Short mmCIF file of C-alpha atoms and ligand atoms in Angstrom, two decimals:
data_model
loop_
_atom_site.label_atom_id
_atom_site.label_comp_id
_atom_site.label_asym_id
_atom_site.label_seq_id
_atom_site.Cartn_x
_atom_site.Cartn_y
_atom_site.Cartn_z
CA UNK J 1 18.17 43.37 2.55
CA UNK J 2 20.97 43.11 0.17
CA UNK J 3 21.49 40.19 -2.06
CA UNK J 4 24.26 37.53 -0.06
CA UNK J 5 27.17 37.67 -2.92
CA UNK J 6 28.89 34.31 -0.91
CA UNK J 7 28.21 31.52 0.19
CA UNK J 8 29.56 30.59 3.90
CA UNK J 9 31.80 27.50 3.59
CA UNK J 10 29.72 24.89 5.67
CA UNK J 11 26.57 25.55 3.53
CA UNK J 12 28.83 25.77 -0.03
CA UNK J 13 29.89 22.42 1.58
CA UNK J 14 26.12 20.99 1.79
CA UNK J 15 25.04 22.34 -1.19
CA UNK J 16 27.97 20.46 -3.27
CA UNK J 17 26.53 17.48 -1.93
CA UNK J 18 23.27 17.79 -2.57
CA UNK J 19 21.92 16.65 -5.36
CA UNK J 20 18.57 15.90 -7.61
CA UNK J 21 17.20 12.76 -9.67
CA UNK J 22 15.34 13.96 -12.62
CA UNK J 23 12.47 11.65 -14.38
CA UNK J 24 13.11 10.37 -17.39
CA UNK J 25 9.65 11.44 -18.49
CA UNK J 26 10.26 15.13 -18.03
CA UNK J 27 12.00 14.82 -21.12
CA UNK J 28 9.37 13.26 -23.32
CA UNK J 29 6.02 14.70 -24.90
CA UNK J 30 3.70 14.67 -22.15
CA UNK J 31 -0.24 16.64 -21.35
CA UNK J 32 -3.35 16.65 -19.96
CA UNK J 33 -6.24 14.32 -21.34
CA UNK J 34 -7.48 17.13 -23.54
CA UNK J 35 -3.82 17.19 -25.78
CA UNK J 36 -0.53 16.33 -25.43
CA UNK J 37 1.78 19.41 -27.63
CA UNK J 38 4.52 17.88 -29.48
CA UNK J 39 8.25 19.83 -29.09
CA UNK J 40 10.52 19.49 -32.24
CA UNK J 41 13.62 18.03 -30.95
CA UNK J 42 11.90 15.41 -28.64
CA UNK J 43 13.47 11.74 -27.66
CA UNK J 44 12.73 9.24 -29.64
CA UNK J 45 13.75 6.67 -27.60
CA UNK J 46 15.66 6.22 -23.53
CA UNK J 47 19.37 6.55 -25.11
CA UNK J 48 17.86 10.18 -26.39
CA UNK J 49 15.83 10.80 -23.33
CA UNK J 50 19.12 10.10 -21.46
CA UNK J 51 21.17 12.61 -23.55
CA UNK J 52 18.82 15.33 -22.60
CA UNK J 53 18.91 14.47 -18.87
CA UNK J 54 22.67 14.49 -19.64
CA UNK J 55 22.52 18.46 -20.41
CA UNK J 56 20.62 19.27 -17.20
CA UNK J 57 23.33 17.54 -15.12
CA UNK J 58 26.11 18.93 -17.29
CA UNK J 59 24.82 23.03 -16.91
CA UNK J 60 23.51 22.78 -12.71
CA UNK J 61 26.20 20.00 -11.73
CA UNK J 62 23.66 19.05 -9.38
CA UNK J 63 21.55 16.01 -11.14
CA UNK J 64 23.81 12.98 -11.92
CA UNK J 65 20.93 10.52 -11.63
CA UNK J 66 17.92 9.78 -13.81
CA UNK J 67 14.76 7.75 -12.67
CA UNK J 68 13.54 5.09 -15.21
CA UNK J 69 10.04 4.27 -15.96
CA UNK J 70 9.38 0.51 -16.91
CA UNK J 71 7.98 -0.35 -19.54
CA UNK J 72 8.26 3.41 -20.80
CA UNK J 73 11.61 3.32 -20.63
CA UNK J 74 12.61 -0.69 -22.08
CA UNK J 75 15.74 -1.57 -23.80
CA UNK J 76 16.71 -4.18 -25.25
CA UNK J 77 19.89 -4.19 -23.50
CA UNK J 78 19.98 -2.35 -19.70
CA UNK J 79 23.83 -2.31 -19.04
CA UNK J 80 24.09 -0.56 -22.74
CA UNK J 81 21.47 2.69 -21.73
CA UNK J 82 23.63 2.26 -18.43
CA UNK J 83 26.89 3.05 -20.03
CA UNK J 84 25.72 5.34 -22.52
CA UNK J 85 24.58 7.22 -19.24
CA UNK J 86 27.63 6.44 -17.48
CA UNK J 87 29.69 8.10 -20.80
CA UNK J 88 27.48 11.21 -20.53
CA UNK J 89 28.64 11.97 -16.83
CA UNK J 90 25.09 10.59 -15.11
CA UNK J 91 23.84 7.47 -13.57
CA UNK J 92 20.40 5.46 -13.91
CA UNK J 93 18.43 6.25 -10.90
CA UNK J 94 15.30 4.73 -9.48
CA UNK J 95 12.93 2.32 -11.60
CA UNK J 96 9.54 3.19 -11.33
CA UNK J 97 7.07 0.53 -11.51
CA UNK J 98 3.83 0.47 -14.03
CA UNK J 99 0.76 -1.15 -13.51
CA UNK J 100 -1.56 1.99 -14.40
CA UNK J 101 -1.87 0.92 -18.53
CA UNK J 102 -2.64 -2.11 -19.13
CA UNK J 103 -6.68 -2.98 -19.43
CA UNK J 104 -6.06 -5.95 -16.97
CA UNK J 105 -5.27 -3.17 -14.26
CA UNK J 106 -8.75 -1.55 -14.77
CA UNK J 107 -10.03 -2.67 -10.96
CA UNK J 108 -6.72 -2.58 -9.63
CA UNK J 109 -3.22 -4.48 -9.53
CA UNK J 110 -1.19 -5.00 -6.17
CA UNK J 111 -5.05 -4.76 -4.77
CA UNK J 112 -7.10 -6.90 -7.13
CA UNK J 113 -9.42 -9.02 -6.32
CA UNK J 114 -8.61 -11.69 -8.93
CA UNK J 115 -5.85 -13.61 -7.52
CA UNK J 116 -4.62 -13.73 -11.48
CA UNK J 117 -3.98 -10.30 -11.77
CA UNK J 118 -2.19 -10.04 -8.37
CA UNK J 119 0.11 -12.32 -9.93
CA UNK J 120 0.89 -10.32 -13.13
CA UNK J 121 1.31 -7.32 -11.13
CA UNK J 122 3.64 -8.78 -8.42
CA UNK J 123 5.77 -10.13 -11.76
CA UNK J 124 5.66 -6.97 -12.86
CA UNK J 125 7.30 -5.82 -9.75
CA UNK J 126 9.90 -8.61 -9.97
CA UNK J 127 10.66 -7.62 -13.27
CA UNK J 128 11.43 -4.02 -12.34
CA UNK J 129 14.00 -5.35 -9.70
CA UNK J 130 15.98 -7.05 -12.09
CA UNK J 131 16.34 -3.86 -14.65
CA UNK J 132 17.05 -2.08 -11.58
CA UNK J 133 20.08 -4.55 -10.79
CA UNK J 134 20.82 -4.28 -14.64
CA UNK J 135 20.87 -0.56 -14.66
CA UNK J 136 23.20 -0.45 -11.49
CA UNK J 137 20.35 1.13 -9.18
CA UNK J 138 18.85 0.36 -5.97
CA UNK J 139 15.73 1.44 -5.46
CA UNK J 140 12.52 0.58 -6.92
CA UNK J 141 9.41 3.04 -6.62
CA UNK J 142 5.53 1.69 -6.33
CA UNK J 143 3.29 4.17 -7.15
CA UNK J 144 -0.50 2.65 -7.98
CA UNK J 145 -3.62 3.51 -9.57
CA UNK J 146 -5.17 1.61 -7.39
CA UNK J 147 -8.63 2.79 -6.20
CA UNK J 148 -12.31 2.92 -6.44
CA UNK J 149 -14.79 5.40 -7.73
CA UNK J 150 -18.00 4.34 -5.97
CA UNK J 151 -18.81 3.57 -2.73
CA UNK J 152 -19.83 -0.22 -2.47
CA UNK J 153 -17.59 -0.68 -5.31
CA UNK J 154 -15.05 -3.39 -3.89
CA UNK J 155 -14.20 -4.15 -0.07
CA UNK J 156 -11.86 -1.80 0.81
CA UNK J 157 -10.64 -3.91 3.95
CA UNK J 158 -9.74 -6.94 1.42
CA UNK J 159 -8.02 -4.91 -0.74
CA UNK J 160 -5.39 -3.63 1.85
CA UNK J 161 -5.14 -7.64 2.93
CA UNK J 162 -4.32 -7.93 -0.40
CA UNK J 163 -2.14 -5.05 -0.66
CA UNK J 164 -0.12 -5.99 2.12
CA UNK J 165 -0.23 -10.11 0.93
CA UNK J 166 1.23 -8.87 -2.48
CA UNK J 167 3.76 -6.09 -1.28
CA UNK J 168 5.25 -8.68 1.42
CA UNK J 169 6.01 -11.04 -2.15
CA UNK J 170 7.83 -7.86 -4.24
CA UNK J 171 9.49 -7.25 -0.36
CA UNK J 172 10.82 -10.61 -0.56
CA UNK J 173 12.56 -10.48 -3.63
CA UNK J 174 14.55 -7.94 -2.59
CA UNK J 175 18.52 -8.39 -1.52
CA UNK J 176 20.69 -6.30 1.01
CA UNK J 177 21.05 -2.72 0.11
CA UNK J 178 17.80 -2.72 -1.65
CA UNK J 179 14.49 -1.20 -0.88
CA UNK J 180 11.39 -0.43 -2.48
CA UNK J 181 9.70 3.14 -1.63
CA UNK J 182 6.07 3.37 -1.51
CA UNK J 183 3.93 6.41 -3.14
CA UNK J 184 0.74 7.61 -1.52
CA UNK J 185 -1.44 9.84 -3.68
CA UNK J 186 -5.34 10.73 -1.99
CA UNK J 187 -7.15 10.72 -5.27
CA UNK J 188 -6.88 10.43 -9.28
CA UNK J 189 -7.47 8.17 -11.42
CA UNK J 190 -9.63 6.88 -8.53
CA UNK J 191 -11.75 9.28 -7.59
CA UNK J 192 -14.01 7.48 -4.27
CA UNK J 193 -11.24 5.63 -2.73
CA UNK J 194 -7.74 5.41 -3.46
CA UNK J 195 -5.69 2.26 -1.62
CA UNK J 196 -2.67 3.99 -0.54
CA UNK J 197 -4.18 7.37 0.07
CA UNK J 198 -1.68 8.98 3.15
CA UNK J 199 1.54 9.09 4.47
CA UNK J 200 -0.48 6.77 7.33
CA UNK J 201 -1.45 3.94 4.93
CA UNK J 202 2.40 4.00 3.49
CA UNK J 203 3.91 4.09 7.00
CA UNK J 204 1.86 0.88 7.78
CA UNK J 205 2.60 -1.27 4.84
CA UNK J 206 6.07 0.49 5.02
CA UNK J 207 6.58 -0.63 8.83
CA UNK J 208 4.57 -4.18 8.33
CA UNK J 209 7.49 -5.12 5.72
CA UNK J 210 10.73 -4.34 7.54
CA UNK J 211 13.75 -1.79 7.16
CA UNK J 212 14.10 -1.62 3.25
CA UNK J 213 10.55 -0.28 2.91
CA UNK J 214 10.16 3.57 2.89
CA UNK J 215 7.66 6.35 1.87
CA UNK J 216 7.49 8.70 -1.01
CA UNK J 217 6.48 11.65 -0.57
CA UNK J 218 5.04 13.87 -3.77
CA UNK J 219 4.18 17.47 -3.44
CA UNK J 220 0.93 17.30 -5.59
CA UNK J 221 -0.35 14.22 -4.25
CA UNK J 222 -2.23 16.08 -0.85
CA UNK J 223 -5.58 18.32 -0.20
CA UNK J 224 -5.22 21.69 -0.54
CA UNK J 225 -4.06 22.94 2.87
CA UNK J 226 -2.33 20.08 4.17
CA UNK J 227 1.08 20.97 5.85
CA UNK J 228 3.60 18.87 4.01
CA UNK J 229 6.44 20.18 6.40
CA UNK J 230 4.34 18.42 9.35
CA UNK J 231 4.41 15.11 7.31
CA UNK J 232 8.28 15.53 6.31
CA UNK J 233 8.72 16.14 10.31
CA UNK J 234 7.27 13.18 10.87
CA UNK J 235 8.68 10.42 8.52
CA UNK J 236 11.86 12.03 8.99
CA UNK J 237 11.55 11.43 12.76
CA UNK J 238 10.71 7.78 11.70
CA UNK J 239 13.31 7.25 9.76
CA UNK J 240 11.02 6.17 6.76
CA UNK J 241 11.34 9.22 4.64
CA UNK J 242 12.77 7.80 1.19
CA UNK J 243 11.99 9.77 -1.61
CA UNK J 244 10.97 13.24 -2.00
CA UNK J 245 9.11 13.55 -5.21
CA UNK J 246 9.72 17.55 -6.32
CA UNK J 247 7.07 19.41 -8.61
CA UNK J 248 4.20 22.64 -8.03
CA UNK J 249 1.00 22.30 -7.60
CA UNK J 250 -2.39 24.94 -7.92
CA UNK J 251 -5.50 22.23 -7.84
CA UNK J 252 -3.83 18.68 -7.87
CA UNK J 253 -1.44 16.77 -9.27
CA UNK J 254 -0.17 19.27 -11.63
CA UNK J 255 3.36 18.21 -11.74
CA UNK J 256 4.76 21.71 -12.67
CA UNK J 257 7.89 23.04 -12.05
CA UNK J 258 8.90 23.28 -8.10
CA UNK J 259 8.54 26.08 -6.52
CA UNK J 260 6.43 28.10 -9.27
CA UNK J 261 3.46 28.30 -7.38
CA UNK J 262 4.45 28.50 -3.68
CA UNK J 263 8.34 29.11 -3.02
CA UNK J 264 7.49 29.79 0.72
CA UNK J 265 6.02 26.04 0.71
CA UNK J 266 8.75 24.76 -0.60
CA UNK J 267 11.29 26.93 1.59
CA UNK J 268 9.31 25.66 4.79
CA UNK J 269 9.74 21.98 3.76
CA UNK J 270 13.23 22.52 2.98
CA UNK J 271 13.63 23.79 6.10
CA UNK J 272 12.18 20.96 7.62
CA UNK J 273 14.69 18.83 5.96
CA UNK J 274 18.05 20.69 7.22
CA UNK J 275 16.83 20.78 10.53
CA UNK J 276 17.10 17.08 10.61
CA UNK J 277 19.97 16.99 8.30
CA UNK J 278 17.95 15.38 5.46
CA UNK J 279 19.55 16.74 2.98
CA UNK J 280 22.72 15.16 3.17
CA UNK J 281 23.77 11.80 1.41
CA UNK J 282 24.05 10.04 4.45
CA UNK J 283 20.10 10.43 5.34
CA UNK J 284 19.65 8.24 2.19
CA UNK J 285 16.57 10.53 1.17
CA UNK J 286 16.50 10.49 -2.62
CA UNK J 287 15.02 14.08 -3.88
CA UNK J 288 13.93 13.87 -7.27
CA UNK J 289 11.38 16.41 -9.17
CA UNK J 290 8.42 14.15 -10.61
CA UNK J 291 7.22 16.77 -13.18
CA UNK J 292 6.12 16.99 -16.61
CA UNK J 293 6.54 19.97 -19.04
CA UNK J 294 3.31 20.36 -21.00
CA UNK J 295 4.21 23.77 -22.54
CA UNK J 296 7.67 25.26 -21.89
CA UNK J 297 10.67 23.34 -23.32
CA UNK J 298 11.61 20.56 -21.22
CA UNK J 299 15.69 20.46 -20.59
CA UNK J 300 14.90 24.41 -19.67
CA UNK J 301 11.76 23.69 -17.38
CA UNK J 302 14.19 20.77 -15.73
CA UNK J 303 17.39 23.47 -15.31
CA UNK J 304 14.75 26.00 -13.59
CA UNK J 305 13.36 23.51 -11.22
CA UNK J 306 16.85 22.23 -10.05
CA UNK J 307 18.11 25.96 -9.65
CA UNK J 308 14.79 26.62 -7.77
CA UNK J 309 15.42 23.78 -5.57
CA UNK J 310 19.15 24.89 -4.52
CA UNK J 311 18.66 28.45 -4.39
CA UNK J 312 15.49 27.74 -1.84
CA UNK J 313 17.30 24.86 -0.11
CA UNK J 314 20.55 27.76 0.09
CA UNK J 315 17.90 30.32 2.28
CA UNK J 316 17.01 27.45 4.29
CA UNK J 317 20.58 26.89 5.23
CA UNK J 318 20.98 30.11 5.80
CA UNK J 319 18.29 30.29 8.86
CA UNK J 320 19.86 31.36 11.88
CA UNK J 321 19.23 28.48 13.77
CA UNK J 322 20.57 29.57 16.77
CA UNK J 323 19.22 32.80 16.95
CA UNK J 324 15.68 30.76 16.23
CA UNK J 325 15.74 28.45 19.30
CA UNK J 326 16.47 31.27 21.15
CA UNK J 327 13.66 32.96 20.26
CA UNK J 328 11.36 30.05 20.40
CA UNK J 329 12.65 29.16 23.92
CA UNK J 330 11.89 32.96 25.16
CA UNK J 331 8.34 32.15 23.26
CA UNK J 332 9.10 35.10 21.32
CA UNK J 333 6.49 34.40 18.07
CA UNK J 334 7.13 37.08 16.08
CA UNK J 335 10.90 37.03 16.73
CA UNK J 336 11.45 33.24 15.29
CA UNK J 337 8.84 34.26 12.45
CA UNK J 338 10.77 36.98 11.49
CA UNK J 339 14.18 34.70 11.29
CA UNK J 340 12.98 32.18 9.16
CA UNK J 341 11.53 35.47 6.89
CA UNK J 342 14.78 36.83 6.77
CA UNK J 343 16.59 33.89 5.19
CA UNK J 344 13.24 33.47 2.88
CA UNK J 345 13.37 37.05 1.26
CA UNK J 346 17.46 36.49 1.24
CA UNK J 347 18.58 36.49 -2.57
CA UNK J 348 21.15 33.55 -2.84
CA UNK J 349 21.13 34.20 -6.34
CA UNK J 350 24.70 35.88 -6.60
CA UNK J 351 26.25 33.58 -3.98
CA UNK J 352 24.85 30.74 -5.98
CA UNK J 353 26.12 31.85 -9.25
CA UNK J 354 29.68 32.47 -7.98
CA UNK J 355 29.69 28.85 -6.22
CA UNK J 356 29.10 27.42 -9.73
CA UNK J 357 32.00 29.29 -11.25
CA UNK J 358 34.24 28.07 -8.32
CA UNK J 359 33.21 24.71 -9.65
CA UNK J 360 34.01 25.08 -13.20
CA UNK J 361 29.86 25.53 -13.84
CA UNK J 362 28.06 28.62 -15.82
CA UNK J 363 27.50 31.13 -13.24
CA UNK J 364 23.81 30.92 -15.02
CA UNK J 365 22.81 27.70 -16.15
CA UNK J 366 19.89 28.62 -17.54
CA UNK J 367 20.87 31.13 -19.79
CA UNK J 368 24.27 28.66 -20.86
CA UNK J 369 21.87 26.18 -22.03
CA UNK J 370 20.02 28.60 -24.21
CA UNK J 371 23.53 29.78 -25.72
CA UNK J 372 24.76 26.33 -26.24
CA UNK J 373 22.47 25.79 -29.11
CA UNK J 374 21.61 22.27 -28.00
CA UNK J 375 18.19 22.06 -28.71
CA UNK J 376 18.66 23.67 -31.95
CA UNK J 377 20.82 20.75 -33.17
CA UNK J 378 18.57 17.95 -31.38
CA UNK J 379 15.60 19.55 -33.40
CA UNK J 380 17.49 19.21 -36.66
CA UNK J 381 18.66 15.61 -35.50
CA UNK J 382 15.60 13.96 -34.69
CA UNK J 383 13.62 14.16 -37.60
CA UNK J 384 10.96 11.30 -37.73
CA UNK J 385 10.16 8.01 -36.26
CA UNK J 386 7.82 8.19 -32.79
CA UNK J 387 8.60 11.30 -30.54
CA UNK J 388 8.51 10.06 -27.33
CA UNK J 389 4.98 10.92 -24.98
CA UNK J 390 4.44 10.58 -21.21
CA UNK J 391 3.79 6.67 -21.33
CA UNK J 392 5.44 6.42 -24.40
C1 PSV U 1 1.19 9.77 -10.87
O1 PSV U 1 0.52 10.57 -9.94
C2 PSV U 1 2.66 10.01 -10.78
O2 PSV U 1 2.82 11.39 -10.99
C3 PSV U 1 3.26 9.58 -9.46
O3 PSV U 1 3.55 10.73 -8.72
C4 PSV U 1 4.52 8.83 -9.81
O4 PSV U 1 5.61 9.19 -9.02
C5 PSV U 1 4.71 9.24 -11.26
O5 PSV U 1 3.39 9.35 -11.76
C6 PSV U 1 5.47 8.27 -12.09
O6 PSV U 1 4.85 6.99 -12.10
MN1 MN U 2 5.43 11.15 -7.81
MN1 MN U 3 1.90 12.40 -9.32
#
């Protein structure tokens, strides 16, 4: 099949729309428990971390927002690391909660038993939804350790009463045109029981506390196996699909770069997505990647995974869909197989790379960014003081 050189207008159209949050974290030191590899030319602090998100947006023109973590990601002043975004050509995005680090947490937080720590987790929650009014966002993201690692441990009945008793508190404090989004991850750092394990449990606490309450979905956070377009389908259908949390995955939560491992995963969920029309603004899904770069540099591991994620969500626009329902309604199998293959194995790559120069873009961002000599200059910059680490 030759490569498609351009793009047809309606999906140059949809893919100028589209666009990707990155995590602030990406852009900091980050590893697994064994070591965490230091990069010369790493952050030392948000403003820094913002600047490098800054370079991702500027080469892919696709990724004007960046997701906060708090604490990580305090300042002493929000609405100054908002305009020293805002003067870099990007926005603060999403403010993602923390209540993984402290020792207090150790038995839980939104789920404790202690009606004490409730309390200082539910503040903490509070807390995050005034940065997020300070840094001009709307959305605040709950993702929690919360779990246990042996059976008989703790009740886990009580500990969705109190789930839902605390959740229905950081609900409250929220105002119109606000919503929280709620993570569900089935194991790690609990290992026996983890309190929002499924799109299920999310759904419930999500539907218990009203409208402004949706799900997150994250790539890494299933079993091997599970069909993540099937659970898209789904909280599409129910209108409680909020977040899409982008990254690879071999054994768990590896949080590598999308699409490395399994493009024809993440072409299937894409597809999933246009057929409900997902991936436009007005769905109010907010993709993001959630991924850390452990090895490779990070502004260059963040420019791949937003190029992988537009070139794969390009082939799904590309599936004939008309061609497809006509197939599936003659229960031709092979037929409506071999459609969605044909946009799959499609290279986009030259469309793609013309689109950007129509836009005033590098027809390769990737390689730009290497040229522009960037993170030679940050390296020579940002000599001492604390590098910035996942948790940082
Ligand atoms: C932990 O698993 C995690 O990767 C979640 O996916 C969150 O989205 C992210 O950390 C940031 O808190
Ligand atoms: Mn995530
Ligand atoms: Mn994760």
């Amino acid at each position: 099949m030759s490569p498609l050189t351009e793009l047809p207008d309606d999906i140059a159209r949809d893919l100028r729309e589209f666009t990707i949050e990155v995590p602030s974290w990406a852009y900091g030191n980050s590893g697994t428990r064994f070591k965490v590899f230091g990069t010369p030319g790493t952050p030392r602090d948000p403003f820094e971390k913002i600047a490098d998100a800054a370079q991702t947006h500027a080469m892919t023109g696709s990724s004007p927002r960046v997701s906060l973590h708090h604490p990580w990601d305090r300042v002493e002043d929000t609405a100054a690391l908002r305009s020293y975004a805002e003067d870099l050509g990007v926005q603060l995005g999403m403010i993602n909660s923390n209540t993984f680090q402290d020792d207090e947490y150790k038995y839980g937080s939104l789920t404790h038993s202690d009606p004490a720590v409730r309390r200082r987790a539910i503040d903490h929650h509070l807390e995050c939804l005034a940065v997020m009014r300070e840094a001009g966002s709307h959305e605040l993201k709950i993702w929690l350790a919360d779990g246990t690692n042996y059976a008989g441990q703790d009740s886990i009945r009580a500990r969705q009463d109190h789930l839902a008793n605390s959740l229905a508190e950081i609900y409250a404090g929220l105002q119109e045109g606000e919503r929280i989004v709620l993570e569900y991850k089935f194991f790690e750092p609990a290992f026996y029981h983890t309190d929002v394990p499924d799109w299920g449990t999310s759904l419930l606490h999500c539907l218990a506390l009203g409208e402004q309450a949706m799900v997150v979905l994250d790539t890494g956070h299933h079993a091997p196996g599970t069909n993540i377009e099937f659970i898209v389908a789904q909280l599409l259908r129910q209108g409680r699909l909020g977040a899409f949390d982008f990254n690879s995955r071999n054994y768990a939560d590896d949080d590598l770069i999308v699409g490395a491992a399994d493009p024809f995963q993440l072409f299937r969920i894409l597809f999933e997505i246009v057929q409900q029309d997902a991936h436009r603004p007005a769905s109010g899904v907010n993709f993001m990647l959630d991924q850390c770069h452990n090895l490779e540099s990070k502004i260059q591991g963040q420019i791949r995974s937003v190029l992988n994620v537009q070139e794969t969500l390009a082939k799904a626009l590309l599936v004939d869909r008309e061609a497809l329902a006509d197939a599936q309604a003659r229960y031709d199998v092979l037929e409506a197989n071999a459609i969605l293959m044909d946009a799959f194995w499609t290279d986009v790559r030259p469309a793609l790379a013309a689109f950007r120069e129509e836009q005033g873009l590098p027809a390769d961002p990737f390689g730009a960014f290497r040229a522009s000599g960037y993170e030679e200059k940050v390296a020579a910059e940002r000599v001492g003081g604390n590098q910035m680490g996942w948790g940082a």
